[in-house]
Structure formats: structure tokens, C-alpha cells
Tab-separated table of N, CA and C in Angstrom:
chain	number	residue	atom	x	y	z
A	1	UNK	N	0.814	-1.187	0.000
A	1	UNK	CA	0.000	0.000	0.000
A	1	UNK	C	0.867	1.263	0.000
A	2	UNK	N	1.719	1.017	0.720
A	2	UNK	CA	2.606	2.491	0.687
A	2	UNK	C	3.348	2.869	-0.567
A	3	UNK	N	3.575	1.463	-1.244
A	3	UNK	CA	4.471	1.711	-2.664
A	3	UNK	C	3.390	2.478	-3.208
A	4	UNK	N	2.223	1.871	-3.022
A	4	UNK	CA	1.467	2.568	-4.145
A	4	UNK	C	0.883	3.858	-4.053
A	5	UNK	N	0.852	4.554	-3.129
A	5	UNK	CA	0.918	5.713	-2.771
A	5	UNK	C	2.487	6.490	-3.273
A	6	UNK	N	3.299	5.949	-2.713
A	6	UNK	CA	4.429	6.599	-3.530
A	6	UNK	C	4.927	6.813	-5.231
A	7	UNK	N	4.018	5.823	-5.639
A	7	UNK	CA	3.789	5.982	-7.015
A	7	UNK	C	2.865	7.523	-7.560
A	8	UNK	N	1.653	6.746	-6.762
A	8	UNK	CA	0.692	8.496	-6.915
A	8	UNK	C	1.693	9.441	-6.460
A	9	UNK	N	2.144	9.671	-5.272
A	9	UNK	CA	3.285	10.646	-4.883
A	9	UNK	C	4.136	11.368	-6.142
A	10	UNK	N	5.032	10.191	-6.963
A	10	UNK	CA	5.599	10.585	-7.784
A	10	UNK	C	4.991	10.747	-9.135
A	11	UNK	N	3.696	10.280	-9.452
A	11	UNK	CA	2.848	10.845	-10.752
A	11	UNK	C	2.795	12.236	-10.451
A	12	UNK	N	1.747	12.683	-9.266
A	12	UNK	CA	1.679	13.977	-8.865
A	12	UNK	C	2.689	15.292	-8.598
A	13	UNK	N	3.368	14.658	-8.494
A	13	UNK	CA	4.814	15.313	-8.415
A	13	UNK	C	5.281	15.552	-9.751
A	14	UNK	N	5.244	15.115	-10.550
A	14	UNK	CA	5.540	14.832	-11.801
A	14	UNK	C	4.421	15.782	-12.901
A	15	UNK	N	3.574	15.811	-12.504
A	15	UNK	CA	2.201	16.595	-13.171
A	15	UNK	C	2.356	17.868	-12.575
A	16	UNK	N	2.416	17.994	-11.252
A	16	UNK	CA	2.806	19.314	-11.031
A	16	UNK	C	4.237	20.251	-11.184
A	17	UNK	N	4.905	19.505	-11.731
A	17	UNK	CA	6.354	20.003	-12.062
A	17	UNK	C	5.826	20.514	-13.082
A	18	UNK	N	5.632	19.893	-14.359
A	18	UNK	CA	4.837	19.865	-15.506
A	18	UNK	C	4.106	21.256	-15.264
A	19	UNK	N	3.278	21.370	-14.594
A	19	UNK	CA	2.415	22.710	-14.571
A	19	UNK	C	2.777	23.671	-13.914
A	20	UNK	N	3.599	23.869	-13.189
A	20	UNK	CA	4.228	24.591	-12.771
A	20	UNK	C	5.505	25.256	-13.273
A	21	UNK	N	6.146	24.105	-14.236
A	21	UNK	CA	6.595	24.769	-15.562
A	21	UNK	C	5.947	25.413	-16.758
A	22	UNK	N	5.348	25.044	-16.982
A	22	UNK	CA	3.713	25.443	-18.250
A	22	UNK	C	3.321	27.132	-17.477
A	23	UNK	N	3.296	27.111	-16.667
A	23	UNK	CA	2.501	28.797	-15.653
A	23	UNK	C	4.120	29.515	-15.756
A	24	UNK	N	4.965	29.077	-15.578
A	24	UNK	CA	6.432	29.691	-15.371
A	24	UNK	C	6.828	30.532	-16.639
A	25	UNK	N	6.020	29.461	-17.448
A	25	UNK	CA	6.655	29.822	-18.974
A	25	UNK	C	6.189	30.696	-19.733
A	26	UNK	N	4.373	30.512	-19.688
A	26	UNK	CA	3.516	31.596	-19.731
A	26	UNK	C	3.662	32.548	-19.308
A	27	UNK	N	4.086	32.459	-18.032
A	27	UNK	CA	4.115	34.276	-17.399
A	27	UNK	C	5.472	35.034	-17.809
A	28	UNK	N	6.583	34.016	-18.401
A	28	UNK	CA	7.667	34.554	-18.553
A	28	UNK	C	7.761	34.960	-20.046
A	29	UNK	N	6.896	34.700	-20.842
A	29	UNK	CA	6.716	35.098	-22.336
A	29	UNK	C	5.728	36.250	-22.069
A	30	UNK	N	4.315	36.771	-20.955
A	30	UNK	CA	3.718	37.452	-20.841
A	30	UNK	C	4.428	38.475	-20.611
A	31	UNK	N	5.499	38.366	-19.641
A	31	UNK	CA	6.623	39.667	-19.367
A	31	UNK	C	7.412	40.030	-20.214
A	32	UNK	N	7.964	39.183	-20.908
A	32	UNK	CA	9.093	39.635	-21.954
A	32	UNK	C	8.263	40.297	-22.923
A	33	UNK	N	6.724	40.375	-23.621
A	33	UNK	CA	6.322	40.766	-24.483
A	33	UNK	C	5.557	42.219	-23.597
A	34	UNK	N	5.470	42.042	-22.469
A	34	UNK	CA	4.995	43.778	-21.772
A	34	UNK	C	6.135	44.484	-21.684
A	35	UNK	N	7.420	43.849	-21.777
A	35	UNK	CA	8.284	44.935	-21.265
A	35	UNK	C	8.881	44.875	-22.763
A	36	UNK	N	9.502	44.370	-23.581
A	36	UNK	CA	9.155	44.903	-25.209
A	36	UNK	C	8.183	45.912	-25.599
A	37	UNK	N	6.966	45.699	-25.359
A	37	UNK	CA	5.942	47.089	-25.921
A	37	UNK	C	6.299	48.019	-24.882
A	38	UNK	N	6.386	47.822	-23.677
A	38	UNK	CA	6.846	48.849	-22.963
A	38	UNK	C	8.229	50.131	-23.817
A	39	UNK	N	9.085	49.722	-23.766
A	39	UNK	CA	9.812	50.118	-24.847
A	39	UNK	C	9.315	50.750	-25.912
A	40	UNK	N	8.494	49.970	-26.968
A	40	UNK	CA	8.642	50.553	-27.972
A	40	UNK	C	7.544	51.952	-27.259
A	41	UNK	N	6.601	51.837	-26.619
A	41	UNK	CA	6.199	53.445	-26.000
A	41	UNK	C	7.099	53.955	-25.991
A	42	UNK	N	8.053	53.540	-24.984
A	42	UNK	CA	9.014	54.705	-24.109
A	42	UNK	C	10.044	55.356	-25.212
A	43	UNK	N	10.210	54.157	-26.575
A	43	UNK	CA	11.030	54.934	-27.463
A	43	UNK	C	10.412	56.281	-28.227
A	44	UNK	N	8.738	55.906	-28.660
A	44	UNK	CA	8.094	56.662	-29.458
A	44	UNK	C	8.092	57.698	-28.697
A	45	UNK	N	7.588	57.925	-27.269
A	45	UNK	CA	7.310	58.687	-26.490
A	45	UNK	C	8.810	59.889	-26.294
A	46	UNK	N	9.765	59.041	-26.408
A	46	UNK	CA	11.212	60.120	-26.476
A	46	UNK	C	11.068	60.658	-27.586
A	47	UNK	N	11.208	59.654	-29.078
A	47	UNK	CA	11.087	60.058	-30.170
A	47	UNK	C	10.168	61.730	-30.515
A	48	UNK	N	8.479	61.531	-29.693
A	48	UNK	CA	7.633	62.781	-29.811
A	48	UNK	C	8.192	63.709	-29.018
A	49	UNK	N	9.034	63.722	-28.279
A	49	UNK	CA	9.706	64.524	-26.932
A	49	UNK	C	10.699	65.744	-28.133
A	50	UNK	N	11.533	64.886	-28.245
A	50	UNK	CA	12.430	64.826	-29.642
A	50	UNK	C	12.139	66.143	-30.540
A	51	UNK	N	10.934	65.405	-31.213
A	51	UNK	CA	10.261	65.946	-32.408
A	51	UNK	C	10.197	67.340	-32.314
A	52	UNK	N	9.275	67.279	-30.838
A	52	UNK	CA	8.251	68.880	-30.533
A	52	UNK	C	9.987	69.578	-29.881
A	53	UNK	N	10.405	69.395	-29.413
A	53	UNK	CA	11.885	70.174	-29.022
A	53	UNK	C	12.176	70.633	-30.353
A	54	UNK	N	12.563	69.804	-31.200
A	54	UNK	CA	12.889	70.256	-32.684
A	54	UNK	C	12.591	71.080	-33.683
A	55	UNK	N	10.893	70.801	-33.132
A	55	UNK	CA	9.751	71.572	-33.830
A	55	UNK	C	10.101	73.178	-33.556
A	56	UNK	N	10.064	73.024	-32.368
A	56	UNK	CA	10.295	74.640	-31.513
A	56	UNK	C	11.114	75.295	-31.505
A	57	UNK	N	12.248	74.440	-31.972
A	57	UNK	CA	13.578	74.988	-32.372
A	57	UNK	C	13.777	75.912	-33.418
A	58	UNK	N	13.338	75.173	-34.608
A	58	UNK	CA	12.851	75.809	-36.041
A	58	UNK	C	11.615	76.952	-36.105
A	59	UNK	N	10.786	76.897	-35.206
A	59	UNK	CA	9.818	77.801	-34.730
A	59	UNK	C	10.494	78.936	-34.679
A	60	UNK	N	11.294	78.960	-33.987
A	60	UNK	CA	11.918	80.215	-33.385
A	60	UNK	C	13.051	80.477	-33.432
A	61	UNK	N	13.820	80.341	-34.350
A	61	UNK	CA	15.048	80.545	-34.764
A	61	UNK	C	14.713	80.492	-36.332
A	62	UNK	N	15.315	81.614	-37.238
A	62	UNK	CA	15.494	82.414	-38.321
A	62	UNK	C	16.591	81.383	-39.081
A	63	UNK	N	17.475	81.109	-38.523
A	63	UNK	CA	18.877	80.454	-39.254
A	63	UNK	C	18.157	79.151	-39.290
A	64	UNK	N	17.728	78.473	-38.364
A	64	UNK	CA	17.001	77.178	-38.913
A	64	UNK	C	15.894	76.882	-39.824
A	65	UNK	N	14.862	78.307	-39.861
A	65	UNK	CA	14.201	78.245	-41.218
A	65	UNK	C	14.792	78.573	-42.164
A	66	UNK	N	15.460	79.058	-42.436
A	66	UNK	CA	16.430	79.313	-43.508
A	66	UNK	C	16.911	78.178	-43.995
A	67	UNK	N	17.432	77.197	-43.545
A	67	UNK	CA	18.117	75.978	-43.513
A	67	UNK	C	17.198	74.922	-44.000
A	68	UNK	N	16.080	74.961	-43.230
A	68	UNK	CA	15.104	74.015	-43.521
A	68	UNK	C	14.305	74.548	-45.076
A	69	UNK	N	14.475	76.096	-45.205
A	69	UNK	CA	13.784	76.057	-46.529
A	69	UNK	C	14.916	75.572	-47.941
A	70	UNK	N	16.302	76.167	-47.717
A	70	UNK	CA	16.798	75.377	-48.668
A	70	UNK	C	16.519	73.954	-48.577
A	71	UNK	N	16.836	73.103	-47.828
A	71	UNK	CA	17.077	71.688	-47.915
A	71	UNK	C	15.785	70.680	-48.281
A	72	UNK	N	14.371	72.085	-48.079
A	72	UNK	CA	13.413	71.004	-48.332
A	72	UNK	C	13.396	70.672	-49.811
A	73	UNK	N	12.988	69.395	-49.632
A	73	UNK	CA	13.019	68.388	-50.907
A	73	UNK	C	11.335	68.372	-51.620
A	74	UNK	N	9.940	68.921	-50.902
A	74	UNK	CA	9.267	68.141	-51.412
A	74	UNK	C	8.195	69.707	-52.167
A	75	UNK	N	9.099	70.759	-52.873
A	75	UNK	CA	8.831	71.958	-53.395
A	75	UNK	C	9.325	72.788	-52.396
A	76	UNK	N	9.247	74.469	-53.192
A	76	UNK	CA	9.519	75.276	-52.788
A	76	UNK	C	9.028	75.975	-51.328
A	77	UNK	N	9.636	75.917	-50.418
A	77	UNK	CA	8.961	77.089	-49.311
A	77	UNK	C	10.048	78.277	-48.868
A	78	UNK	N	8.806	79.187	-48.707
A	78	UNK	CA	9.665	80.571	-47.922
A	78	UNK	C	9.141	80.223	-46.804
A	79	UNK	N	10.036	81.434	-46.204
A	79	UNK	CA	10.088	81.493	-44.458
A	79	UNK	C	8.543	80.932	-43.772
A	80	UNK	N	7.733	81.786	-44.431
A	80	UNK	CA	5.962	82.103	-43.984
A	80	UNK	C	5.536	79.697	-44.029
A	81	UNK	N	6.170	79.470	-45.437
A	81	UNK	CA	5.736	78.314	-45.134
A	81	UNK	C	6.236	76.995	-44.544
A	82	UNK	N	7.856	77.639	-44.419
A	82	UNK	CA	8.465	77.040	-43.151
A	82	UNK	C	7.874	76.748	-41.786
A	83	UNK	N	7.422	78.218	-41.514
A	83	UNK	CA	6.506	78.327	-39.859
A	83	UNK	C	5.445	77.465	-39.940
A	84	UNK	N	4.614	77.680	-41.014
A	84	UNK	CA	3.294	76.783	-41.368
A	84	UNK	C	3.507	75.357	-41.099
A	85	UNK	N	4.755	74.670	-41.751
A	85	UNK	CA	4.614	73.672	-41.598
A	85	UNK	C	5.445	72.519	-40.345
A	86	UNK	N	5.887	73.445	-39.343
A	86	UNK	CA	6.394	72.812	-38.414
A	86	UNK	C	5.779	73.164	-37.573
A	87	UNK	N	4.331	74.434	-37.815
A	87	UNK	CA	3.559	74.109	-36.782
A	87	UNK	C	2.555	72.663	-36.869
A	88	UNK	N	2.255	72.685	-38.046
A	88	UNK	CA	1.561	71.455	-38.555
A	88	UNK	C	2.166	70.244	-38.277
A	89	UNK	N	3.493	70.011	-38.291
A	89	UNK	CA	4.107	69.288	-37.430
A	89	UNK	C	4.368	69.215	-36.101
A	90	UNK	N	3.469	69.882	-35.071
A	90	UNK	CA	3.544	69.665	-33.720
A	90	UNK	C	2.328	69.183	-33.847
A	91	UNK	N	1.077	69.706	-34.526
A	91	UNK	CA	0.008	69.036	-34.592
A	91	UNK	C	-0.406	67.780	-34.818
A	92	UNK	N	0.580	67.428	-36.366
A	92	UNK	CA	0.363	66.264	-36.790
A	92	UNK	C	0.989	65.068	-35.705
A	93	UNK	N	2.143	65.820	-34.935
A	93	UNK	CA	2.836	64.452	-33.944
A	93	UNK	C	1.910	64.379	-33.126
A	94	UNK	N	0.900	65.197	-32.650
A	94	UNK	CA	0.020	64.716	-31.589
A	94	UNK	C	-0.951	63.819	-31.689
A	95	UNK	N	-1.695	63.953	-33.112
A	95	UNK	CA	-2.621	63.153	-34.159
A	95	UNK	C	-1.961	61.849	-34.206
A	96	UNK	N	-0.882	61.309	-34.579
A	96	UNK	CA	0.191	60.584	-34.459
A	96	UNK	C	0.275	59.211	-32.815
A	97	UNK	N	0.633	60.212	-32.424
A	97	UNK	CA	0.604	59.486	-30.823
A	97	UNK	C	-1.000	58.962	-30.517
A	98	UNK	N	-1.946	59.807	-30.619
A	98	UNK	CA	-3.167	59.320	-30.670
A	98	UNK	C	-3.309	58.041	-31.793
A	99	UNK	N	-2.987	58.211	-32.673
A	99	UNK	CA	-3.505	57.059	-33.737
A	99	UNK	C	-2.893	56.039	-33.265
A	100	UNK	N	-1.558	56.033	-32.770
A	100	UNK	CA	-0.606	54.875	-32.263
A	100	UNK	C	-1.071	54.419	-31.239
A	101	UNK	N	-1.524	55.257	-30.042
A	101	UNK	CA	-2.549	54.612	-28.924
A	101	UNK	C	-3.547	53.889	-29.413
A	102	UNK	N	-4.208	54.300	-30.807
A	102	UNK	CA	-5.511	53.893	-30.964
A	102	UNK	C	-5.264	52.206	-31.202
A	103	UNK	N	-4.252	52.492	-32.414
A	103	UNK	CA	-3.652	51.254	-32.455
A	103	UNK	C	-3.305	49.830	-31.540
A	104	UNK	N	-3.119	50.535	-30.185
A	104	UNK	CA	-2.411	49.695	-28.879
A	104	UNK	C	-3.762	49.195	-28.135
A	105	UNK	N	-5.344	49.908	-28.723
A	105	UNK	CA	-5.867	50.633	-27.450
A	105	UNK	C	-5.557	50.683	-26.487
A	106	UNK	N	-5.270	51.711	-26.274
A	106	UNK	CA	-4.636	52.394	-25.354
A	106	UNK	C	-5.162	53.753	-24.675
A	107	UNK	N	-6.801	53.905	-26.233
A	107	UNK	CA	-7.505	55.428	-26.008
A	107	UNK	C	-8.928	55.250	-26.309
A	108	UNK	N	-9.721	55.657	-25.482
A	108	UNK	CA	-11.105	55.294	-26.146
A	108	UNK	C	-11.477	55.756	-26.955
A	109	UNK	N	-11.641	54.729	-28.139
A	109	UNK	CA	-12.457	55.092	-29.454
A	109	UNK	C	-13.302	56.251	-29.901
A	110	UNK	N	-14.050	56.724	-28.478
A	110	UNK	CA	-14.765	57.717	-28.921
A	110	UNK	C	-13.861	59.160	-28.953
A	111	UNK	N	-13.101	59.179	-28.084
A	111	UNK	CA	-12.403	59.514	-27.576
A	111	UNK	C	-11.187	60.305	-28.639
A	112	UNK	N	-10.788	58.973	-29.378
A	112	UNK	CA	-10.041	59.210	-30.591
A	112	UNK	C	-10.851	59.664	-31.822
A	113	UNK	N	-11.737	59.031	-31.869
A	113	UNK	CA	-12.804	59.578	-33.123
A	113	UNK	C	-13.105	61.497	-33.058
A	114	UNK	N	-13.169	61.331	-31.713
A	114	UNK	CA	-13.701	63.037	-32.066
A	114	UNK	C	-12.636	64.231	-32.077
A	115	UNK	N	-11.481	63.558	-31.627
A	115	UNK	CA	-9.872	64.043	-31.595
A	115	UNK	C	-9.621	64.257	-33.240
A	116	UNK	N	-9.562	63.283	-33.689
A	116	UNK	CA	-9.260	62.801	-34.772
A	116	UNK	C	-9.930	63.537	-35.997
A	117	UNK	N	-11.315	63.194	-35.689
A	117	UNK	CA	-12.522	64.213	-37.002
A	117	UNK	C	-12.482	65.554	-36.118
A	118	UNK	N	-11.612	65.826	-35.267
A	118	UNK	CA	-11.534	67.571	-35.271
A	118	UNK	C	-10.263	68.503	-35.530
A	119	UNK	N	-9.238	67.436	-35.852
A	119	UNK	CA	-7.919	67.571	-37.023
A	119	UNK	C	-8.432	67.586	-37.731
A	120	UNK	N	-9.032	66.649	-38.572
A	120	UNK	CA	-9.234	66.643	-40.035
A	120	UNK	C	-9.962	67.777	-40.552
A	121	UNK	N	-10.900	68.390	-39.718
A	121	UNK	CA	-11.776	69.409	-39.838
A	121	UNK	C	-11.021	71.024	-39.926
A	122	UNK	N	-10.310	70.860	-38.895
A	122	UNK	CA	-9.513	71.785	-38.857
A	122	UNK	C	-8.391	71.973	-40.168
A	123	UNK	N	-7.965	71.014	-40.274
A	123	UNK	CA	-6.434	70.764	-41.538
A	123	UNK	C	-7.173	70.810	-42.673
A	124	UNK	N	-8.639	70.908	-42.836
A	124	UNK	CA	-9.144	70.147	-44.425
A	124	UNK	C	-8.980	71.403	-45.117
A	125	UNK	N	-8.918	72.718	-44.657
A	125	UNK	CA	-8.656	73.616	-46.316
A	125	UNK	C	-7.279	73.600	-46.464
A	126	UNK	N	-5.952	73.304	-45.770
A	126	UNK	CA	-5.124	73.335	-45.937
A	126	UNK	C	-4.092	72.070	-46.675
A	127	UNK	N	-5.211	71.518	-46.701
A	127	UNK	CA	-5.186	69.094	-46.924
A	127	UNK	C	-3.923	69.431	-48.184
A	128	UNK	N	-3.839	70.179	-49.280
A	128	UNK	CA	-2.925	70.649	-50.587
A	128	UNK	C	-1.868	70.530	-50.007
A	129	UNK	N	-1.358	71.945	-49.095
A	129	UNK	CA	-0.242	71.951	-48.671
A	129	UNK	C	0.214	71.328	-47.395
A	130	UNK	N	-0.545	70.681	-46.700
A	130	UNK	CA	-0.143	69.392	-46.092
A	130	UNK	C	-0.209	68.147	-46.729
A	131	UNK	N	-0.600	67.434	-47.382
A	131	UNK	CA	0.057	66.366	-48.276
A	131	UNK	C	1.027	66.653	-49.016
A	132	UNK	N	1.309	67.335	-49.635
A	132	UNK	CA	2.672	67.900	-50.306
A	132	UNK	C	3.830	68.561	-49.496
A	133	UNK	N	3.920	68.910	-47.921
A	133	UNK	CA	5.141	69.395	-47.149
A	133	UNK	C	4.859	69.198	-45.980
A	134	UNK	N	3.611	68.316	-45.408
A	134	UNK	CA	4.126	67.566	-44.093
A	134	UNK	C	3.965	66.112	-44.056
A	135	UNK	N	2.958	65.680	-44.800
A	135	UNK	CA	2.840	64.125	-44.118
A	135	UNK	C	3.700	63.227	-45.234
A	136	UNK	N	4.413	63.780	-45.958
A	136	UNK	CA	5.654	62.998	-46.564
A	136	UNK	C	6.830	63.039	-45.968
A	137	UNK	N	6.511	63.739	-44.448
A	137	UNK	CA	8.059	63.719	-43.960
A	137	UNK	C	7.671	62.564	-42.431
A	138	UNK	N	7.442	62.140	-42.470
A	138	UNK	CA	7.996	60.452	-41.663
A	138	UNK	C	6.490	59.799	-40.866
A	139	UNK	N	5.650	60.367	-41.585
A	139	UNK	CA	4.518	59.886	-41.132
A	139	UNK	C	3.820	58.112	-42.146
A	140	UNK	N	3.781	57.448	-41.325
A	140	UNK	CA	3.186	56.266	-41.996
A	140	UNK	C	2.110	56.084	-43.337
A	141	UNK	N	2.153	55.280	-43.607
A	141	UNK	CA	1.102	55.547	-44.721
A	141	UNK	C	-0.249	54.633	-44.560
A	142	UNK	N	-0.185	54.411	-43.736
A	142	UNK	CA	-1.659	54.137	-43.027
A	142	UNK	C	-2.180	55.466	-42.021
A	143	UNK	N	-1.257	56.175	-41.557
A	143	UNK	CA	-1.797	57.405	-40.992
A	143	UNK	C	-2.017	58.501	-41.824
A	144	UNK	N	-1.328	58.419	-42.698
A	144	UNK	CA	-1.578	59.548	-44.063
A	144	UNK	C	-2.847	58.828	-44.352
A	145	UNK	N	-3.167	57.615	-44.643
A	145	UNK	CA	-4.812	57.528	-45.237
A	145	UNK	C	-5.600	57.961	-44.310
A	146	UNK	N	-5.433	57.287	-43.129
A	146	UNK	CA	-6.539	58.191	-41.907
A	146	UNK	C	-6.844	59.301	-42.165
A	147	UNK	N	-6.060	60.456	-42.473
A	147	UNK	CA	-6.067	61.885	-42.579
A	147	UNK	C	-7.271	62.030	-44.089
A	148	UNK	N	-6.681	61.171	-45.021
A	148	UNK	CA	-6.756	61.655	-46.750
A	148	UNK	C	-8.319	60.765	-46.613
A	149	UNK	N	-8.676	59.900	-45.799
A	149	UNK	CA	-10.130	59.364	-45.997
A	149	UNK	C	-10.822	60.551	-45.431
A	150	UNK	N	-10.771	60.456	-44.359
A	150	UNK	CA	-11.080	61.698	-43.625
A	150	UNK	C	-10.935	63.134	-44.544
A	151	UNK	N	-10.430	63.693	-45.164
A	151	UNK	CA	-10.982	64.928	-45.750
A	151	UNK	C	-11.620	64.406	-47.213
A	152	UNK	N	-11.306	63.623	-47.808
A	152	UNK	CA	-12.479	63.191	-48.787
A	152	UNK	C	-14.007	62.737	-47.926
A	153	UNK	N	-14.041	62.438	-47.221
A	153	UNK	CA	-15.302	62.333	-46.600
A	153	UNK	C	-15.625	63.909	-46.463
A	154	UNK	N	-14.798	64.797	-46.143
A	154	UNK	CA	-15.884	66.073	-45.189
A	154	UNK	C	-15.840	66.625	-47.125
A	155	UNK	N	-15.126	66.341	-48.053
A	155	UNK	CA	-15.536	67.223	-48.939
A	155	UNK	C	-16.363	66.351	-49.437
A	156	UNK	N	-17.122	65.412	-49.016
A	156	UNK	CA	-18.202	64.679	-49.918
A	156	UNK	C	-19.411	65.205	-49.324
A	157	UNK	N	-19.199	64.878	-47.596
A	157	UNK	CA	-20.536	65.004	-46.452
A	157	UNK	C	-20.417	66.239	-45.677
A	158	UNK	N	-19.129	66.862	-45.987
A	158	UNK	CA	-19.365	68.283	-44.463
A	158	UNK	C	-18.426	68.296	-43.605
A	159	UNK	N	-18.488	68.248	-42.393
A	159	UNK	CA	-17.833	68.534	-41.774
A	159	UNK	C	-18.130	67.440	-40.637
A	160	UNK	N	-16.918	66.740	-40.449
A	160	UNK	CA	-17.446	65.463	-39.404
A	160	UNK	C	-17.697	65.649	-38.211
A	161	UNK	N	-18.810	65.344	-37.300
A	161	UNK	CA	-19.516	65.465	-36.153
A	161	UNK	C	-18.343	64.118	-34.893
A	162	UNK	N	-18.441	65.136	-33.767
A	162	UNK	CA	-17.542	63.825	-32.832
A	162	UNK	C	-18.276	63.126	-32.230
A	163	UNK	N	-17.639	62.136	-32.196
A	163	UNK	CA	-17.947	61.031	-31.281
A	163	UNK	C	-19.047	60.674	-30.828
């Protein structure tokens, strides 16, 4: 009788090693993949830190619009549309971070929807010279459609209502 208890002993022992490796392993792939996305936030999140420092830089300094209007590549700008478009670039990085949350959810939908259709609303008479000198400079092209569905809608239906 006792062997045979020590048998169950060592099945059970044996099943729970087993599962107790199986939970070990799970939770240790659950962590390695939170603290990976963790990261890639904390990079984007420097990255937008980055950006808007940069942004503000060129804002307000003369020698850096200057600089930035020779070197741009995607047509001609003077000073006036230098300013224009690195303000549009503090805007667009914020639109940005939102869409990337939206992406993670990370933001409530409604939340983002009315964020979102009140950029587009705002940017839509300007949609020309923002597709042509901001959202070709490092914005995704799934977030450029977000934007470009979005003002073909308000020039079909109006002006989009939030959330």
C-alpha cells in the first residue's frame, strides 16, 4: 500500500512540475512581451519629446528656417511656409501618438474619433499643402490615409460630427 501511494506521490509530483513549468513559462513570455511594448512606447514617447523640441527649435530661430527652406526636398517654401509647416508638425505628432494609442488601445475610441474628425476638420482647407510638405516627412502611410479618408469624406458630407 505504501508503494502505491508513492507511485501516486511521484505521478503527482511529476504533473505538477509539468504545470508549474507550463505557468512559469507563460508568465515569462507574458513579461518579456509587456516589457518589449513597454519600450517601444518609451522609445516613441522620447522620439515625440524629440520631435516637438525640434519643432520649436525651427519655430523660433530664423537660421534654422532658412536651412530648412533650402534643404526642403518636397517643393519650394519661404520662411511664412516654413513656420506653417512645423507648426503642422507639432500638430500632426500629436494626431500621431493618438492614432498609435488607438492602435495599442490604449484610447477610447470615442475619444479618438472626435480628436481625430476635429484635425481633419480643422487641416481640411489646408489638406494641398499638407500632403505635399508635411505628411511625406515620416509619417506612416496608413496614418496619411486616416487623414486623406477623412478629408475626402468632409468634402463629400461636411464637416465630421464627434464622437
Amino acid at each position: 500500500m505504501l508503494q502505491d501511494y508513492s507511485h501516486y506521490a511521484t505521478i503527482i509530483s511529476g504533473i505538477t512540475s509539468i504545470i508549474l513549468l507550463t505557468v512559469s513559462s507563460i508568465v515569462a513570455i507574458f513579461v518579456y512581451k509587456w516589457n518589449r511594448e513597454n519600450g517601444r512606447i518609451e522609445t516613441t514617447r522620447k522620439l515625440s519629446e524629440d520631435l516637438r523640441h525640434y519643432n520649436e527649435l525651427v519655430l523660433h530661430n530664423e537660421d534654422l528656417q532658412e536651412l530648412v527652406s533650402k534643404s526642403h526636398r518636397w517643393g519650394n517654401l519661404e520662411k511664412e511656409g516654413v513656420i506653417k509647416m512645423y507648426r503642422y508638425f507639432i500638430l500632426f505628432n500629436i494626431a500621431f501618438s493618438m492614432y498609435e494609442a488607438k492602435k495599442r488601445n490604449s484610447i477610447d475610441i470615442d475619444t479618438y474619433l472626435s480628436q481625430i474628425n476635429n484635425f481633419a476638420n480643422t487641416t481640411y482647407t489646408d489638406r494641398d499643402f499638407i500632403n505635399q510638405h508635411v505628411l511625406p516627412r515620416g509619417y506612416t502611410n496608413d496614418f496619411t490615409k486616416e487623414f486623406t479618408n477623412r478629408w475626402q469624406k468632409i468634402n463629400l458630407e461636411g464637416t465630421l460630427a464627434n464622437a
